[in-house]
mmCIF file of C-alpha atoms and ligand atoms in Angstrom:
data_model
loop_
_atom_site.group_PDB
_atom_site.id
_atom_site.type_symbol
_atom_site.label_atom_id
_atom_site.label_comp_id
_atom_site.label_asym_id
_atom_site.label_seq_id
_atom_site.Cartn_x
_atom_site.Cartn_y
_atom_site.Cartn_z
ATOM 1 C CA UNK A 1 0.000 0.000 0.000
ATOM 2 C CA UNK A 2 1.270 3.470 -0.923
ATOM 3 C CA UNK A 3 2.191 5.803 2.000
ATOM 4 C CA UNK A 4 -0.107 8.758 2.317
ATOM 5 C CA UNK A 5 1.023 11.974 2.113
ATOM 6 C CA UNK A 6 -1.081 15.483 2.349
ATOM 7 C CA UNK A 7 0.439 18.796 1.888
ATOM 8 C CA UNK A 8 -1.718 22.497 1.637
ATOM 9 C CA UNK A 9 -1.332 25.693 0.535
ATOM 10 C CA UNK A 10 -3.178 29.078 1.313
ATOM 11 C CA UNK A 11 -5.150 30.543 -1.533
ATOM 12 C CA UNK A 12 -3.057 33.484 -1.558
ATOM 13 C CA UNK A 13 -3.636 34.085 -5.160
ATOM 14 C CA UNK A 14 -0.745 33.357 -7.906
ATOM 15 C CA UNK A 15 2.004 30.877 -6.745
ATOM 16 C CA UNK A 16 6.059 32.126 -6.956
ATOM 17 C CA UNK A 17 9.248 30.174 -7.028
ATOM 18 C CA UNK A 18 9.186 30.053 -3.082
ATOM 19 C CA UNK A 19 6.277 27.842 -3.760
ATOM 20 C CA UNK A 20 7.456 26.093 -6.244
ATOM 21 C CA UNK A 21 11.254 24.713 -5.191
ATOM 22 C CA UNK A 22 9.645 24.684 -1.837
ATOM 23 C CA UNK A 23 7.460 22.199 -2.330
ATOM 24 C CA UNK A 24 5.301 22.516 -5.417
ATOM 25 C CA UNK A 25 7.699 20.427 -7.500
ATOM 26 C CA UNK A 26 8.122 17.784 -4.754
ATOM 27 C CA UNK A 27 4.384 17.765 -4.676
ATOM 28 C CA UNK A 28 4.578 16.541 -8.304
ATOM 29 C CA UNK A 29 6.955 14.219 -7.817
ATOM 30 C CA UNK A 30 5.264 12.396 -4.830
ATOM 31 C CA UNK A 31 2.149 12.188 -6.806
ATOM 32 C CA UNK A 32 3.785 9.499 -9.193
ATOM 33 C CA UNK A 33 4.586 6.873 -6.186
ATOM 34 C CA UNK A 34 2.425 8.230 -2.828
ATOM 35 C CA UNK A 35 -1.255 8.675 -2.290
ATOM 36 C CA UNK A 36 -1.473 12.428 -2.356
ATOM 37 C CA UNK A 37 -4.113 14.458 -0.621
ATOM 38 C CA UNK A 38 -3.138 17.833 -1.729
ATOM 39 C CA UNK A 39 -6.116 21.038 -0.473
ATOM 40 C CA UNK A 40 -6.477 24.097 -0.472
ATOM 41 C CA UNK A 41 -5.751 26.077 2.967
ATOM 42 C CA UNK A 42 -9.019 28.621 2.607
ATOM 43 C CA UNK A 43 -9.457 28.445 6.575
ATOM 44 C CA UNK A 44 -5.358 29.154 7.027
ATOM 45 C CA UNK A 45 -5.865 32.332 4.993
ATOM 46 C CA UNK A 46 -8.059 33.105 7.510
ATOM 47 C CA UNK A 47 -5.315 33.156 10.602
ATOM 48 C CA UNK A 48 -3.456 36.644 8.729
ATOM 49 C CA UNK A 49 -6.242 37.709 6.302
ATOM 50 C CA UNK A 50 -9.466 37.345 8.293
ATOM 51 C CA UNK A 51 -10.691 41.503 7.275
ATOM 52 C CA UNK A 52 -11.258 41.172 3.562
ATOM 53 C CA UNK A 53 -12.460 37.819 2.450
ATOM 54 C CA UNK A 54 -13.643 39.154 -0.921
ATOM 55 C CA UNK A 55 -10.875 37.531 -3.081
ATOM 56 C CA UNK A 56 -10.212 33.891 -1.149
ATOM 57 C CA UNK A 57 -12.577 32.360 -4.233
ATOM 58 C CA UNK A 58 -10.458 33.984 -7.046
ATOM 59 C CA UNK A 59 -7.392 33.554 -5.388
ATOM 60 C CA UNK A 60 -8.913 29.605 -5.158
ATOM 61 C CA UNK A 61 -9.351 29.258 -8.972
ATOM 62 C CA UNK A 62 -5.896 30.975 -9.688
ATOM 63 C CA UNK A 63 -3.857 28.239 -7.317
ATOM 64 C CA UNK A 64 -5.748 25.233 -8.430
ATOM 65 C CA UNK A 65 -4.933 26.162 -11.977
ATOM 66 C CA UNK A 66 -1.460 27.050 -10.601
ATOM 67 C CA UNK A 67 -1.001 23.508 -9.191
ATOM 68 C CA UNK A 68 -2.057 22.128 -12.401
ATOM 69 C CA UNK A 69 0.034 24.150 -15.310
ATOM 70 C CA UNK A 70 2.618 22.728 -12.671
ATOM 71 C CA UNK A 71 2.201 19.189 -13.613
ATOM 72 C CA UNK A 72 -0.409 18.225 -10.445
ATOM 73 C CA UNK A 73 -3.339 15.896 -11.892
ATOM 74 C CA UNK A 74 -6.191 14.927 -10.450
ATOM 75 C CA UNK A 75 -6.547 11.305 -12.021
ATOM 76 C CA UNK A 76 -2.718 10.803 -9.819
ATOM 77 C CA UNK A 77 -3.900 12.672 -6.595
ATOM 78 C CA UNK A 78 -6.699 14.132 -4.546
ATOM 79 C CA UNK A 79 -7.114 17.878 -4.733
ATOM 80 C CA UNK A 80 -9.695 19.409 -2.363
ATOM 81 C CA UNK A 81 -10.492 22.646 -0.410
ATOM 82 C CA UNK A 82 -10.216 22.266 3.606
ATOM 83 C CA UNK A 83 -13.628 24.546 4.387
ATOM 84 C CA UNK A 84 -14.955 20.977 2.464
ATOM 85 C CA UNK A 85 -14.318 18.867 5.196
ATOM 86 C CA UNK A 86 -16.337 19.679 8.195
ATOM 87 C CA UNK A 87 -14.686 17.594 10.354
ATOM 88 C CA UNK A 88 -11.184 19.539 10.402
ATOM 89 C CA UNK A 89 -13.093 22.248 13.051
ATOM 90 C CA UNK A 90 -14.453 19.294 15.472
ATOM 91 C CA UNK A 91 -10.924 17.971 15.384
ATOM 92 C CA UNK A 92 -9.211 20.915 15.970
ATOM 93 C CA UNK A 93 -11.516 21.703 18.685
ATOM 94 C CA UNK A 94 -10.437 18.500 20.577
ATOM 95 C CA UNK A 95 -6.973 18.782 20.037
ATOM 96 C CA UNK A 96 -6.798 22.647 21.227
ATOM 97 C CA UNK A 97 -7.967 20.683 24.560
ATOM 98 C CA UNK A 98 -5.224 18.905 25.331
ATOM 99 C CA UNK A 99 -2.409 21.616 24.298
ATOM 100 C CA UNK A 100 -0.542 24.169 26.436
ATOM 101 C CA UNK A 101 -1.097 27.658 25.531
ATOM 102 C CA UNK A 102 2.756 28.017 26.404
ATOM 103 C CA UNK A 103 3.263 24.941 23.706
ATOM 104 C CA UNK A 104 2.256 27.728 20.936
ATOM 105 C CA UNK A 105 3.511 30.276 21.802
ATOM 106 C CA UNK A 106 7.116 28.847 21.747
ATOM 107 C CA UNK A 107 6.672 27.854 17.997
ATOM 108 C CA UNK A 108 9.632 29.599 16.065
ATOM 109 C CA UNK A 109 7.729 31.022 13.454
ATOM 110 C CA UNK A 110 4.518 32.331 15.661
ATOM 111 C CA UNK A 111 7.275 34.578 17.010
ATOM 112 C CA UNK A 112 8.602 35.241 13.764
ATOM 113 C CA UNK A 113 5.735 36.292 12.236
ATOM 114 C CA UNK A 114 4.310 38.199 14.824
ATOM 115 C CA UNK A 115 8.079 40.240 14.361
ATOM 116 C CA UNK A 116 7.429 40.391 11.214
ATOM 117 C CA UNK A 117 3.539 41.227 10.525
ATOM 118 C CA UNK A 118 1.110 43.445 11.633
ATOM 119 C CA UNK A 119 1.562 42.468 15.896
ATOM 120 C CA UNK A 120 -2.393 44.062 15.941
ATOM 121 C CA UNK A 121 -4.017 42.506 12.947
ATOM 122 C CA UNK A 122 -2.354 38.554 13.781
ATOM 123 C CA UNK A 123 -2.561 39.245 17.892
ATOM 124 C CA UNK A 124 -5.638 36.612 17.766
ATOM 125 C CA UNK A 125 -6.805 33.156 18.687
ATOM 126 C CA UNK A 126 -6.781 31.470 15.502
ATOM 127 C CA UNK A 127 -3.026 32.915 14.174
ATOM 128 C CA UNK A 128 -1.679 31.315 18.018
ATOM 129 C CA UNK A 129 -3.873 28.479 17.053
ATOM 130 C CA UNK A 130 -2.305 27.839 13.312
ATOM 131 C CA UNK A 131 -0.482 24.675 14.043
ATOM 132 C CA UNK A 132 -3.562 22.660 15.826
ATOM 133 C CA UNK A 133 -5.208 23.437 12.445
ATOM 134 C CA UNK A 134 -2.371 22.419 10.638
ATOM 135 C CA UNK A 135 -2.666 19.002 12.910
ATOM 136 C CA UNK A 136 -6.505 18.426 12.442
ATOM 137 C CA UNK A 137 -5.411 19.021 8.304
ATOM 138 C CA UNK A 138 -2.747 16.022 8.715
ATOM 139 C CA UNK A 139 -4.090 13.758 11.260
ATOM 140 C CA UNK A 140 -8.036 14.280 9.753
ATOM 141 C CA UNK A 141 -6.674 12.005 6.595
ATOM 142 C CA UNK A 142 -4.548 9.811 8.634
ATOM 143 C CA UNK A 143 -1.261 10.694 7.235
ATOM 144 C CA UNK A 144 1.776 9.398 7.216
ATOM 145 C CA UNK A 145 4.260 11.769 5.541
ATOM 146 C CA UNK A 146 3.939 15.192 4.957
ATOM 147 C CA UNK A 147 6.164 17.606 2.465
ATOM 148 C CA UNK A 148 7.385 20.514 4.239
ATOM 149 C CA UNK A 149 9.717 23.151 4.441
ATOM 150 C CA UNK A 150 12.455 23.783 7.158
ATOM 151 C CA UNK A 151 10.672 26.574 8.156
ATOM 152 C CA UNK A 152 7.468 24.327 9.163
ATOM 153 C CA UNK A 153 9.042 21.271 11.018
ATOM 154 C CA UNK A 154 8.339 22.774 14.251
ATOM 155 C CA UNK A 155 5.013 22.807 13.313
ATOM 156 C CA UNK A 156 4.769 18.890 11.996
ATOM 157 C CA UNK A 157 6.469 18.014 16.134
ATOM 158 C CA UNK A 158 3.955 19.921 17.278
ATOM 159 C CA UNK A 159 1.250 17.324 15.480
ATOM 160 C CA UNK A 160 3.388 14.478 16.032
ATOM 161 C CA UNK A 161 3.138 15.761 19.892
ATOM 162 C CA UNK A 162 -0.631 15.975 19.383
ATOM 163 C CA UNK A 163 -0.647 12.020 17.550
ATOM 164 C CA UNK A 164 1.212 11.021 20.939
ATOM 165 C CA UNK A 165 -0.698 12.635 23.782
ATOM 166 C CA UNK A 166 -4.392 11.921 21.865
ATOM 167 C CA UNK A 167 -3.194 8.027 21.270
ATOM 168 C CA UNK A 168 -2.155 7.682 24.937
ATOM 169 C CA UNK A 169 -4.680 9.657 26.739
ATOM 170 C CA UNK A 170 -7.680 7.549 24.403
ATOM 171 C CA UNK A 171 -6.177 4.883 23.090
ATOM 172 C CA UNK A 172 -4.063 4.462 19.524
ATOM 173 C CA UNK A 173 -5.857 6.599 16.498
ATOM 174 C CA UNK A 174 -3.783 8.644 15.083
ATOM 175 C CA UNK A 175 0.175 7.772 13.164
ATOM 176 C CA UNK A 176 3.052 10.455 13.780
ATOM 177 C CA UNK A 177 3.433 11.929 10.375
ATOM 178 C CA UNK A 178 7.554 12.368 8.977
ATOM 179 C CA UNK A 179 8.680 15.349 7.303
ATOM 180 C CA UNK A 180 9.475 14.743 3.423
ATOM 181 C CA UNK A 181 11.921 17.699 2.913
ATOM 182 C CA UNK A 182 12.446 18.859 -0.309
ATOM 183 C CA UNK A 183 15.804 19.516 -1.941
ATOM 184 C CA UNK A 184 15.624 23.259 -2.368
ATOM 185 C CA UNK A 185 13.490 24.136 0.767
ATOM 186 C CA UNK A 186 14.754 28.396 0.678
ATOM 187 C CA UNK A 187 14.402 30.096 -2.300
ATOM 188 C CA UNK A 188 15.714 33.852 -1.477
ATOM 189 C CA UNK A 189 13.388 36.750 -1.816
ATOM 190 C CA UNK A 190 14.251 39.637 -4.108
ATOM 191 C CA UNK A 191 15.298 41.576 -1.344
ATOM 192 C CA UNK A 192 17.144 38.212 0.297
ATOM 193 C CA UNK A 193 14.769 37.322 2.775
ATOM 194 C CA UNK A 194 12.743 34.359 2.298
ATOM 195 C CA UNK A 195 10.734 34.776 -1.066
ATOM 196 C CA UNK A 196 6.787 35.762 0.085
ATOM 197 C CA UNK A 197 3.614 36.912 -0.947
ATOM 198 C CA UNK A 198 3.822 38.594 2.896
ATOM 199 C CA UNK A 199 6.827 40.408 2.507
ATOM 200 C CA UNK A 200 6.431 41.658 -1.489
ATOM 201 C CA UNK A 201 9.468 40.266 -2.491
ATOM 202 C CA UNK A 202 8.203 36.729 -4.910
ATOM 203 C CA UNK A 203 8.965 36.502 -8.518
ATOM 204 C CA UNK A 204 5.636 34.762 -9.907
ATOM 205 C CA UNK A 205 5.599 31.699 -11.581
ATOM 206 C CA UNK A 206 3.501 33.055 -14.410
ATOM 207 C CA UNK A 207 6.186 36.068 -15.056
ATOM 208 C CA UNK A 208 7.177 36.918 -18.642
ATOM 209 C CA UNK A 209 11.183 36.437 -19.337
ATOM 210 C CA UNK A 210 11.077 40.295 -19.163
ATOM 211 C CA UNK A 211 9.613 40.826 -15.763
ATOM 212 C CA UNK A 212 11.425 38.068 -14.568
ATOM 213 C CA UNK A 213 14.864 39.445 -15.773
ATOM 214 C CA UNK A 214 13.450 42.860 -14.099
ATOM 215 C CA UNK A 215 12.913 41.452 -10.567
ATOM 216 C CA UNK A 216 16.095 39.152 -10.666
ATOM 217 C CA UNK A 217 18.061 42.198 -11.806
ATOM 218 C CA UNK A 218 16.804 43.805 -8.305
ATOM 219 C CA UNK A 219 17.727 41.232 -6.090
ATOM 220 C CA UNK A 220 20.845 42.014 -3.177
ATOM 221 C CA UNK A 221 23.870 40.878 -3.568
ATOM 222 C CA UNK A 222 27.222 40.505 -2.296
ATOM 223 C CA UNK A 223 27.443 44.474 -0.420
ATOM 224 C CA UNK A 224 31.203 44.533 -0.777
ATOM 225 C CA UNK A 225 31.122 44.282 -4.815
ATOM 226 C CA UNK A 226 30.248 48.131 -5.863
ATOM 227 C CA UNK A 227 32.089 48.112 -8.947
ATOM 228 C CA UNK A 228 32.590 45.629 -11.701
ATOM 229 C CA UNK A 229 36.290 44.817 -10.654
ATOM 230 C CA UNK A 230 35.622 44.174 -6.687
ATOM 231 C CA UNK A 231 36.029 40.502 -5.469
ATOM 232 C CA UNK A 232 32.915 38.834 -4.994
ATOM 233 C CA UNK A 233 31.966 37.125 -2.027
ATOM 234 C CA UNK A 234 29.462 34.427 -3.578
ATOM 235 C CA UNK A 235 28.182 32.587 0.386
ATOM 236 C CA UNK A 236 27.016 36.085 1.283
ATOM 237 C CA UNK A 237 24.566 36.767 -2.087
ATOM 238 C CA UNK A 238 21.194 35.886 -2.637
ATOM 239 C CA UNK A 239 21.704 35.478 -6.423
ATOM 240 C CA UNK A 240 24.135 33.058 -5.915
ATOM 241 C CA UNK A 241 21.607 31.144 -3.863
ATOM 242 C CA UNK A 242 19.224 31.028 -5.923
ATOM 243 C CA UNK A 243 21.050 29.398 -8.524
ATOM 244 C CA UNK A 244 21.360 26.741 -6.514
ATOM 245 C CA UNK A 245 17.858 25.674 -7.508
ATOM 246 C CA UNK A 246 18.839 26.315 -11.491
ATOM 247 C CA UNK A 247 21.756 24.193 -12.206
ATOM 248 C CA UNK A 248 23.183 24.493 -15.672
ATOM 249 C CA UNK A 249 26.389 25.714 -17.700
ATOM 250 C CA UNK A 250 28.608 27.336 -16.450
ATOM 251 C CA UNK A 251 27.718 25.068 -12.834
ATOM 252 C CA UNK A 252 27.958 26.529 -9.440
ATOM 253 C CA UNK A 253 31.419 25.949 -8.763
ATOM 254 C CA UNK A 254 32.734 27.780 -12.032
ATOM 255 C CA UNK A 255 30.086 30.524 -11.010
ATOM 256 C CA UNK A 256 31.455 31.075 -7.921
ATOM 257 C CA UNK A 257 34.951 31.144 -8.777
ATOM 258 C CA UNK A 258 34.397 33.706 -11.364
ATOM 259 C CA UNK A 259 32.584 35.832 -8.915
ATOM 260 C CA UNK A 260 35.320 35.558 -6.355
ATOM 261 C CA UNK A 261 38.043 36.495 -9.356
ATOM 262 C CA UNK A 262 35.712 39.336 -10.473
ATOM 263 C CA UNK A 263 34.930 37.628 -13.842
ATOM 264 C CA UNK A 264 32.187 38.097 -14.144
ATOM 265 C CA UNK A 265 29.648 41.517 -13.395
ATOM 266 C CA UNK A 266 26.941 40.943 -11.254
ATOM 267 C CA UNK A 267 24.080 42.314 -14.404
ATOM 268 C CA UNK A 268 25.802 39.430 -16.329
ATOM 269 C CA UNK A 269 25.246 37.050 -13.856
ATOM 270 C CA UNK A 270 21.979 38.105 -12.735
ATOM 271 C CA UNK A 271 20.431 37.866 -16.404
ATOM 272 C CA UNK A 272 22.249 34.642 -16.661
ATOM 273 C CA UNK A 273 20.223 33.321 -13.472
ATOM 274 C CA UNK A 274 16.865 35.155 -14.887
ATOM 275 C CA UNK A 275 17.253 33.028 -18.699
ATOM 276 C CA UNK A 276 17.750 29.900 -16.707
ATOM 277 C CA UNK A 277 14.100 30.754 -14.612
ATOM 278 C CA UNK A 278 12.201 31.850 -17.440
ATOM 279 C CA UNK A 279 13.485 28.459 -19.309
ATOM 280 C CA UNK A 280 12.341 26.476 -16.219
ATOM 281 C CA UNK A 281 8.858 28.165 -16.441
ATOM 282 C CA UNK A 282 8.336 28.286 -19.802
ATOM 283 C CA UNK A 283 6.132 24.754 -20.313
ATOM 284 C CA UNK A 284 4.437 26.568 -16.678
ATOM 285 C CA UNK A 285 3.337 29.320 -18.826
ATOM 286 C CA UNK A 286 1.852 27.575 -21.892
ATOM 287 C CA UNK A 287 -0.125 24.925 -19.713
ATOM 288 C CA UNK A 288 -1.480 27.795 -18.060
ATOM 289 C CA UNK A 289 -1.962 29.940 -21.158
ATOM 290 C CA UNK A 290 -4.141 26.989 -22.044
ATOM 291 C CA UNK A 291 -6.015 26.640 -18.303
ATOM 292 C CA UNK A 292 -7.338 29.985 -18.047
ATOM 293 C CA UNK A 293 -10.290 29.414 -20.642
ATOM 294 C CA UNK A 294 -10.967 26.112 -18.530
ATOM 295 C CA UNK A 295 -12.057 28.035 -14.874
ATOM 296 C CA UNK A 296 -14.710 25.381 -14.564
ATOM 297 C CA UNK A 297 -12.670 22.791 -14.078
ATOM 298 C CA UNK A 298 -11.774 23.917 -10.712
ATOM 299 C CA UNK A 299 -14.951 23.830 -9.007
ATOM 300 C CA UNK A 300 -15.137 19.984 -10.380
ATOM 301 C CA UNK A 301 -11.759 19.103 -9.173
ATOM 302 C CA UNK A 302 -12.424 20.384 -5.958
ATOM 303 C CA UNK A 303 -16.203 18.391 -5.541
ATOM 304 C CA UNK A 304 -14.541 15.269 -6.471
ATOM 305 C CA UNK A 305 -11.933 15.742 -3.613
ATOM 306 C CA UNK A 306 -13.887 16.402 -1.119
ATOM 307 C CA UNK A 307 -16.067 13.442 -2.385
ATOM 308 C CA UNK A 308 -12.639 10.491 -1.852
ATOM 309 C CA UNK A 309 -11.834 12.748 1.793
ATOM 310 C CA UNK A 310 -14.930 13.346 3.254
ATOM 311 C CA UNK A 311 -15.298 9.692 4.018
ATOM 312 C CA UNK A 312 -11.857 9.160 5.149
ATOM 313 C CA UNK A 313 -12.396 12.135 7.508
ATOM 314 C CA UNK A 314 -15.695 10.896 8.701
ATOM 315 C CA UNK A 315 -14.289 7.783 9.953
ATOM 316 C CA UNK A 316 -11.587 9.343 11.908
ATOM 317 C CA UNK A 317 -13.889 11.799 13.587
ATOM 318 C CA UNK A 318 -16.054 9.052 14.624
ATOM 319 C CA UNK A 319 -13.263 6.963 15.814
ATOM 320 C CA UNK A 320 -12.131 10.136 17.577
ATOM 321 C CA UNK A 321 -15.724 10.723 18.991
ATOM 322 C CA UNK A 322 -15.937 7.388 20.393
ATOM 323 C CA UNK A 323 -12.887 6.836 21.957
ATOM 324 C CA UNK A 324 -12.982 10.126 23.877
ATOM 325 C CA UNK A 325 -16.732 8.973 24.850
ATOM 326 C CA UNK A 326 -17.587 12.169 23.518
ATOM 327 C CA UNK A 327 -21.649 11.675 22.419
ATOM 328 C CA UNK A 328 -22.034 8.807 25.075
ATOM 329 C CA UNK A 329 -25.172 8.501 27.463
HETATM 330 S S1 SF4 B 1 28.668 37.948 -9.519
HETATM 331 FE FE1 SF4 B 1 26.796 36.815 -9.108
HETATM 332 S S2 SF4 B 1 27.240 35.597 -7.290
HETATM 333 FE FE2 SF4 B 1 28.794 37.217 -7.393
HETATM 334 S S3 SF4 B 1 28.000 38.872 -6.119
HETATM 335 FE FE3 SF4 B 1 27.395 39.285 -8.249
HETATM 336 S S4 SF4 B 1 25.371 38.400 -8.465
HETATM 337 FE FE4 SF4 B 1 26.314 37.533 -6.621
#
């Protein structure tokens, strides 16, 4: 039997490369040998973007069709949207029972994002509360591996932690999902922190060759090389990280050589980077091309996925239900 994996993404509108090397293309991959439940985070937008829900329906379309002119199909794995299944809330509602308030707020990236966002807007319940609805997302489908990013493996202990205390406080439901990290898990932002729709900084993966040349000509690099003929310092530049994730001729090694011997100008090697993007996304960009007179196909995609996880979810909840004694006279 195949090992099942679920992964989800917020319907933040149009995906970028962060996306994309982060785990969109591993997403693909695992589709070919896993069973994939792969959904649509509508209720996570929710935890930063709860004051203007106008767009989470567009934004819906535009990543499904995303996911697909990236190679996702729905005959290889299960594509749904997580307001579908009713029975993430119940869960979530037990697990937030049996976690310490102090067990949240110690999660690296609560504290980073509440540096780096809007302290008043994501001071609330449900952004503290993010990973127990991350948990109810995994443990709803019963899953065994999940595709993440190093940024969210706090996050996956903190539902293996859940698995643990709900199996030995009622008895053994739930497995302890394992982290599938993908290769290229930190694509750099354009202005060389981590690439996001939050901080303004993604190169889309629907961009033109042009725009994308524009944005990667942007990007920080190396501070100490102001002129052509200063020595590069290629471990301190965000260009040079990036091409870790585009590997072609000349290869990194040669790259980085060059930059140290001042070889080669940064505009050269910047446009250099930006042709080897735009070559990645160019089959991206005609299956999409082709997608956007197809919109209908979303809302299909997404009824038929709910349809294979609703079940699945059922019978966990009613496990769950019965073991806590929860509906018992
Ligand atoms: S030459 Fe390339 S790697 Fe070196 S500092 Fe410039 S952009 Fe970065």
């Amino acid at each position: 039997m195949k090992n099942r994996v679920v992964s989800g993404y917020r319907p933040s509108g149009r995906l970028h490369l962060g996306h994309y090397h982060g785990n969109l293309k591993n997403m693909v991959a695992l589709q070919e040998t896993r069973e994939c439940f792969f959904f649509v985070a509508d209720w996570h937008a929710l935890t930063t973007d709860y004051r203007d829900t106008s767009r989470l329906g567009e934004y819906t379309t535009e990543m499904v069709l995303d996911w697909l002119a990236a190679g996702l199909d729905p005959e290889k794995c299960t594509i749904y949207r997580q307001s579908d299944i009713r029975d993430i809330p119940e869960l979530v509602l037990y697990f937030g029972m049996i976690l310490s308030l102090g067990e949240l707020e110690r999660c690296p990236t609560y504290k980073e994002q509440l540096r780096e966002l809007d302290a008043r807007v994501v001071n609330t319940y449900g952004f503290l509360g993010y990973p127990v609805l991350m948990a109810a997302d995994i443990l709803v489908v019963q899953a065994e591996h999940v595709p993440v990013g190093e940024d969210q493996l706090p996050h996956l202990e903190l539902t293996r932690e859940i698995a643990r205390r709900f199996n030995s406080l009622y008895g053994s439901l739930f497995p302890e999902p394992q982290p599938i990290l993908s290769e290229a898990t930190k694509i750099p932002g354009t202005d060389g922190r981590k690439m996001s729709k939050s901080y303004g900084n993604w190169i889309g993966l629907e961009e033109e060759p042009e725009e994308i040349r524009a944005k990667v000509r942007k990007m920080i690099t190396d501070p100490a090389r102001k002129r052509r003929a200063d020595l590069g310092h290629p471990e301190v530049c965000s260009v040079f990280q990036m091409y870790r994730a585009y590997p072609g001729d000349p290869d990194l090694e040669v790259l980085a050589r060059m930059c140290r011997a001042a070889e080669i100008g940064c505009t050269d090697c910047k446009d250099e980077l930006a042709a080897r993007v735009a070559a990645e996304l160019a089959l991206f960009r005609e299956r999409r091309a082709g997608l956007a007179e197809k919109r209908e196909i979303v809302d299909e995609i997404l009824t038929e996925g709910a349809k294979r996880v609703s079940p699945i979810a059922d019978q966990t909840l009613a496990e769950a239900r019965r073991m806590m004694r929860i509906g018992e006279l």
